[in-house]
GROMACS .gro file of C-alpha atoms in nm:
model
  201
    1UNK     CA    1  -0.113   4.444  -1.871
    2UNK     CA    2   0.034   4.205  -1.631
    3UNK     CA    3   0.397   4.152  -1.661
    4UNK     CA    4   0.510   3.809  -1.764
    5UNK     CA    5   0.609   3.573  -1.414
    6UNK     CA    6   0.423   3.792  -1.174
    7UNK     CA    7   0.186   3.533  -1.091
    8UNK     CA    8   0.513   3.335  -1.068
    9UNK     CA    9   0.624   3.589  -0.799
   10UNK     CA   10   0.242   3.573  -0.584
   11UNK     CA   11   0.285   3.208  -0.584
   12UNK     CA   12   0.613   3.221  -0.435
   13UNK     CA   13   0.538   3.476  -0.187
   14UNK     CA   14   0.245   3.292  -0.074
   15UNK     CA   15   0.430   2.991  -0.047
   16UNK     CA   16   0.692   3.157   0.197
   17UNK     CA   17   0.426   3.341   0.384
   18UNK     CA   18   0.274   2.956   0.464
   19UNK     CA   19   0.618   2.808   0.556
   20UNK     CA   20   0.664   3.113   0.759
   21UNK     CA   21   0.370   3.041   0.961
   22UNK     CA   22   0.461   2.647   0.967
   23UNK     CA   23   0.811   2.692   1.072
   24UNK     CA   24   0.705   2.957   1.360
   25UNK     CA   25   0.401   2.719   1.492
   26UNK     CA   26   0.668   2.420   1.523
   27UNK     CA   27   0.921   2.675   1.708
   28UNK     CA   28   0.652   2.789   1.908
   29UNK     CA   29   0.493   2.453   1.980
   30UNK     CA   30   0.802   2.249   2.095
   31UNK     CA   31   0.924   2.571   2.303
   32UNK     CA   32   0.603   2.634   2.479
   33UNK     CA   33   0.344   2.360   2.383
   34UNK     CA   34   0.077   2.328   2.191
   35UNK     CA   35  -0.193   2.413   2.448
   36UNK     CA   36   0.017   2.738   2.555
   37UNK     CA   37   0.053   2.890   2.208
   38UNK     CA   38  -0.127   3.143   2.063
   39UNK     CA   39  -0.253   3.223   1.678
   40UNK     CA   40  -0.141   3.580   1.745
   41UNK     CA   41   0.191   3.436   1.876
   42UNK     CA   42   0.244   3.216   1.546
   43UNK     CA   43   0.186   3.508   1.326
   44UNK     CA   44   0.385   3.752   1.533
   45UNK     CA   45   0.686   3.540   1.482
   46UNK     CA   46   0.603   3.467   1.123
   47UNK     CA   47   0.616   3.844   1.039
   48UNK     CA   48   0.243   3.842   0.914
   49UNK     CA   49  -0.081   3.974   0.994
   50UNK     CA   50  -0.322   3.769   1.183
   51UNK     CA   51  -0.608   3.734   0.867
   52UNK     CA   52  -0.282   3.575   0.693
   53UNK     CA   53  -0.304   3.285   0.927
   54UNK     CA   54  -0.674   3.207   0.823
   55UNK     CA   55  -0.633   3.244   0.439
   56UNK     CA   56  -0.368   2.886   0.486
   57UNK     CA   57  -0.529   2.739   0.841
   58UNK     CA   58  -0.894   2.691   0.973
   59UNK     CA   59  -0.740   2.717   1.326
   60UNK     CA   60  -0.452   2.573   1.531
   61UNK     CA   61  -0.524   2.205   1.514
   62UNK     CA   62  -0.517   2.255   1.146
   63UNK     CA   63  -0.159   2.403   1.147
   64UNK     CA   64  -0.046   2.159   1.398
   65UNK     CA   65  -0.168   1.818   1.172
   66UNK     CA   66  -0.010   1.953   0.915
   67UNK     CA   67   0.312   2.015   1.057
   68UNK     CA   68   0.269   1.636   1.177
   69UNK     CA   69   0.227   1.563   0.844
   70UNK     CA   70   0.514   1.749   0.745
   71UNK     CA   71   0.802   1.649   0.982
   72UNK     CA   72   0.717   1.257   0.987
   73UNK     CA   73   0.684   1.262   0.576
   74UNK     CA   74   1.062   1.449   0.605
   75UNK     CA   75   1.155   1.179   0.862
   76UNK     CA   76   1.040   0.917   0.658
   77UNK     CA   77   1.226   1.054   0.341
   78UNK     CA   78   1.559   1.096   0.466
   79UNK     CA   79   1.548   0.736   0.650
   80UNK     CA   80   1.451   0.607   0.293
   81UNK     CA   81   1.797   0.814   0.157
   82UNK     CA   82   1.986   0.693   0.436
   83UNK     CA   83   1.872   0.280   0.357
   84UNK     CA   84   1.937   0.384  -0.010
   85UNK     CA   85   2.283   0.507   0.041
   86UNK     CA   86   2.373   0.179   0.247
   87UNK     CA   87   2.350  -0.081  -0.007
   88UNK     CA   88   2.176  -0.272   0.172
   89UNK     CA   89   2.032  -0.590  -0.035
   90UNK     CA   90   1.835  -0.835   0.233
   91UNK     CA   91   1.517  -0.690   0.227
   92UNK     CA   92   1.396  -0.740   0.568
   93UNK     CA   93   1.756  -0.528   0.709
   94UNK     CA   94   1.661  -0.241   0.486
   95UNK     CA   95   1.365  -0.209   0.696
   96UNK     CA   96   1.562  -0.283   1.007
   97UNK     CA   97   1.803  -0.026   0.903
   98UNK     CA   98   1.509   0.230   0.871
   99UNK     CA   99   1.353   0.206   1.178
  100UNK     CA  100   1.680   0.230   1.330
  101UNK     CA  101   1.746   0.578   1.155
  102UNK     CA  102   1.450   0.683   1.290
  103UNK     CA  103   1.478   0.596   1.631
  104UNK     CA  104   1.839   0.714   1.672
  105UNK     CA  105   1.697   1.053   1.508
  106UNK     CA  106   1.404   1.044   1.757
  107UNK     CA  107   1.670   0.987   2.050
  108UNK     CA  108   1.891   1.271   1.961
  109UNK     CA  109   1.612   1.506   1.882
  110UNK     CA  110   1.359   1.471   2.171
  111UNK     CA  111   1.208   1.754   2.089
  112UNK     CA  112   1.094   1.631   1.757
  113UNK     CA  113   0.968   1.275   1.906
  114UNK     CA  114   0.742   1.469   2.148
  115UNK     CA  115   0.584   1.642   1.886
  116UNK     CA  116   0.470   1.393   1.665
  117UNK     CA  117   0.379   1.223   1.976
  118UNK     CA  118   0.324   0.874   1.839
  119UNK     CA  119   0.190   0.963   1.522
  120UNK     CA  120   0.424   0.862   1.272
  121UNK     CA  121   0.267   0.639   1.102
  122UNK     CA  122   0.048   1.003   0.930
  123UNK     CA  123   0.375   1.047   0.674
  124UNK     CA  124   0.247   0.790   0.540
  125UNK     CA  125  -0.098   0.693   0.578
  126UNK     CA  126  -0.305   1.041   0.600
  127UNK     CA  127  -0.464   1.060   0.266
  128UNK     CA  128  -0.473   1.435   0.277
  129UNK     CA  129  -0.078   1.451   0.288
  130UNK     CA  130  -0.023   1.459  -0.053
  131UNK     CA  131  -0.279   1.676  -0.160
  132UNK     CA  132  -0.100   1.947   0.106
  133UNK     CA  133   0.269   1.860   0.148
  134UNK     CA  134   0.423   2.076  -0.162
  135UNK     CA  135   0.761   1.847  -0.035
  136UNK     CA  136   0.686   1.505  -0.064
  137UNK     CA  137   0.990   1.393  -0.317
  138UNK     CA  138   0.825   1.032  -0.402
  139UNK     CA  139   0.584   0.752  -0.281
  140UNK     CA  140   0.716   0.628   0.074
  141UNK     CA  141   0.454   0.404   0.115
  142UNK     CA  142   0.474   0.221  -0.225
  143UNK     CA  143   0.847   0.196  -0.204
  144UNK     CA  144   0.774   0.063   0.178
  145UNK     CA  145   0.552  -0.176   0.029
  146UNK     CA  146   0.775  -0.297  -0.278
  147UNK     CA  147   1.008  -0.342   0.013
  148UNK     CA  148   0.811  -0.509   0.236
  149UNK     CA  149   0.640  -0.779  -0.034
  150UNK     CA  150   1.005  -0.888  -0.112
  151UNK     CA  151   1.098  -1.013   0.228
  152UNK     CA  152   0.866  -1.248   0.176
  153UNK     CA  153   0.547  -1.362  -0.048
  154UNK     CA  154   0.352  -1.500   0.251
  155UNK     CA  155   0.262  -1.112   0.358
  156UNK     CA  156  -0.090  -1.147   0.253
  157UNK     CA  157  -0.125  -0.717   0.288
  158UNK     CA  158   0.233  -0.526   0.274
  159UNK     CA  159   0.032  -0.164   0.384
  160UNK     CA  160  -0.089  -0.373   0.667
  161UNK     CA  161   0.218  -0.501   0.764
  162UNK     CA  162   0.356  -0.145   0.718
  163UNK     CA  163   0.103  -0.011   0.957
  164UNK     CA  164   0.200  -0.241   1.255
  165UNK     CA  165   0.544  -0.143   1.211
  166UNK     CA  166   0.547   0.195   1.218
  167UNK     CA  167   0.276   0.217   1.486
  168UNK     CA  168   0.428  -0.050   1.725
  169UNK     CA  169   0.790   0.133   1.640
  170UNK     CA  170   0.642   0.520   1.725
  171UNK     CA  171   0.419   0.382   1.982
  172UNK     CA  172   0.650   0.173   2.206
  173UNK     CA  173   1.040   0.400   2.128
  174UNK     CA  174   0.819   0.754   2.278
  175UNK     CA  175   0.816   0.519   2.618
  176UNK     CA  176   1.127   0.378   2.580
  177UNK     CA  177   1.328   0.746   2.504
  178UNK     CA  178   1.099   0.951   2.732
  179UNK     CA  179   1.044   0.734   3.007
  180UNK     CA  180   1.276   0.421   3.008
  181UNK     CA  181   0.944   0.222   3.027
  182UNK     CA  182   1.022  -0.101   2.996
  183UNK     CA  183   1.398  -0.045   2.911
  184UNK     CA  184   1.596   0.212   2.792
  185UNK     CA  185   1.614   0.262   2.412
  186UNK     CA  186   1.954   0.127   2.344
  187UNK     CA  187   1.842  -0.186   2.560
  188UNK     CA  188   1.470  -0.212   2.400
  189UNK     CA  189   1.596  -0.248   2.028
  190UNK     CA  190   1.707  -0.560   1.991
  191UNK     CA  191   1.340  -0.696   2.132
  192UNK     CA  192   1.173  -0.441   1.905
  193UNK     CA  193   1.347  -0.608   1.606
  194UNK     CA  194   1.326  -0.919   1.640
  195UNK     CA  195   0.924  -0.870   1.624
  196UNK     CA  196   0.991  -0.632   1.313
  197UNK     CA  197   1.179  -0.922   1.174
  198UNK     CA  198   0.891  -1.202   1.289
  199UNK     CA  199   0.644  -0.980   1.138
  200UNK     CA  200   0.833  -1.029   0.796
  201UNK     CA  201   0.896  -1.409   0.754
   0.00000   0.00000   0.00000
């Protein structure tokens, strides 16, 4: 006889196992690199045997997409509490005001920006992530869209729209906060937003 919430209990240990194994990969992968760490390393760390590994990931690439997934969907959620918290009501600032969380989050956590590496834009748009992120709290790119389509009712294709901005935002602040290429970050922003802001009206 099986005893009433122990299926309750494997669930939840198998969950921790896997966010063992995430949260080890992304401490091993921004201390030593991707290309430097190990499988055995990763489960080492995470306390588990080394089958364990294969039973949530087909290999390393796997584990590190889906801790891509997984920090820019958490990026993108807490920029969308931040906006929300504001009170801000022009439509085309609230995005202003997100992308600005984001970068200034990027800026003090380098570590973070290196990692997803310019791929930002796969919180949103990877149509896997929801099937695999247990975390996601609510539809970022629906709200982003709702958002977006209020600035103004010429945007023929809000997810579109969404795209370029999050891909010219990821793509052109890992230059600008890594290299100072073409100006450093605090100096680049303004010129970033006004082409957020042309790309709305």
């Amino acid at each position: 006889m099986v005893k009433f919430g122990t299926s309750k209990k494997v669930e939840e240990k198998k969950d921790e196992k896997e966010k063992s194994l995430l949260a080890s990969a992304f401490d091993l992968f921004t201390e030593k690199g991707f290309k430097d760490t190990s499988i055995q390393e990763i489960v080492d760390k995470a306390g588990v045997a080394k089958g364990t590994f294969y039973l949530y990931f087909k290999d390393k690439y796997e584990i590190q997409n889906r801790l891509i997934m997984k920090k820019s969907n958490e990026l993108l959620n807490s920029a969308l509490k931040h906006v929300d918290k504001k009170n801000i009501t022009d439509n085309k600032e609230r995005i202003i005001e997100l992308i600005d969380y984001i970068i200034n989050r990027f800026n003090r956590d380098k570590l973070l920006l290196k990692f997803i590496s310019k791929n930002l834009s796969w919180g949103i748009f990877n149509d896997k992530m929801n099937k695999v992120l247990k975390e996601t709290e609510q539809d970022i790119l629906e709200l982003f869209k709702k958002n977006i389509a209020s600035c103004n009712s010429k945007i023929i294709n809000p997810e579109v729209t969404l795209f370029m901005i999050i891909e010219l935002t990821s793509s052109t602040v890992y230059n600008s906060i890594v290299y100072s290429n073409p100006l450093p970050i605090n100096e680049y922003k303004p010129y970033l937003y006004d082409e957020i802001r042309k790309m709305l009206s």
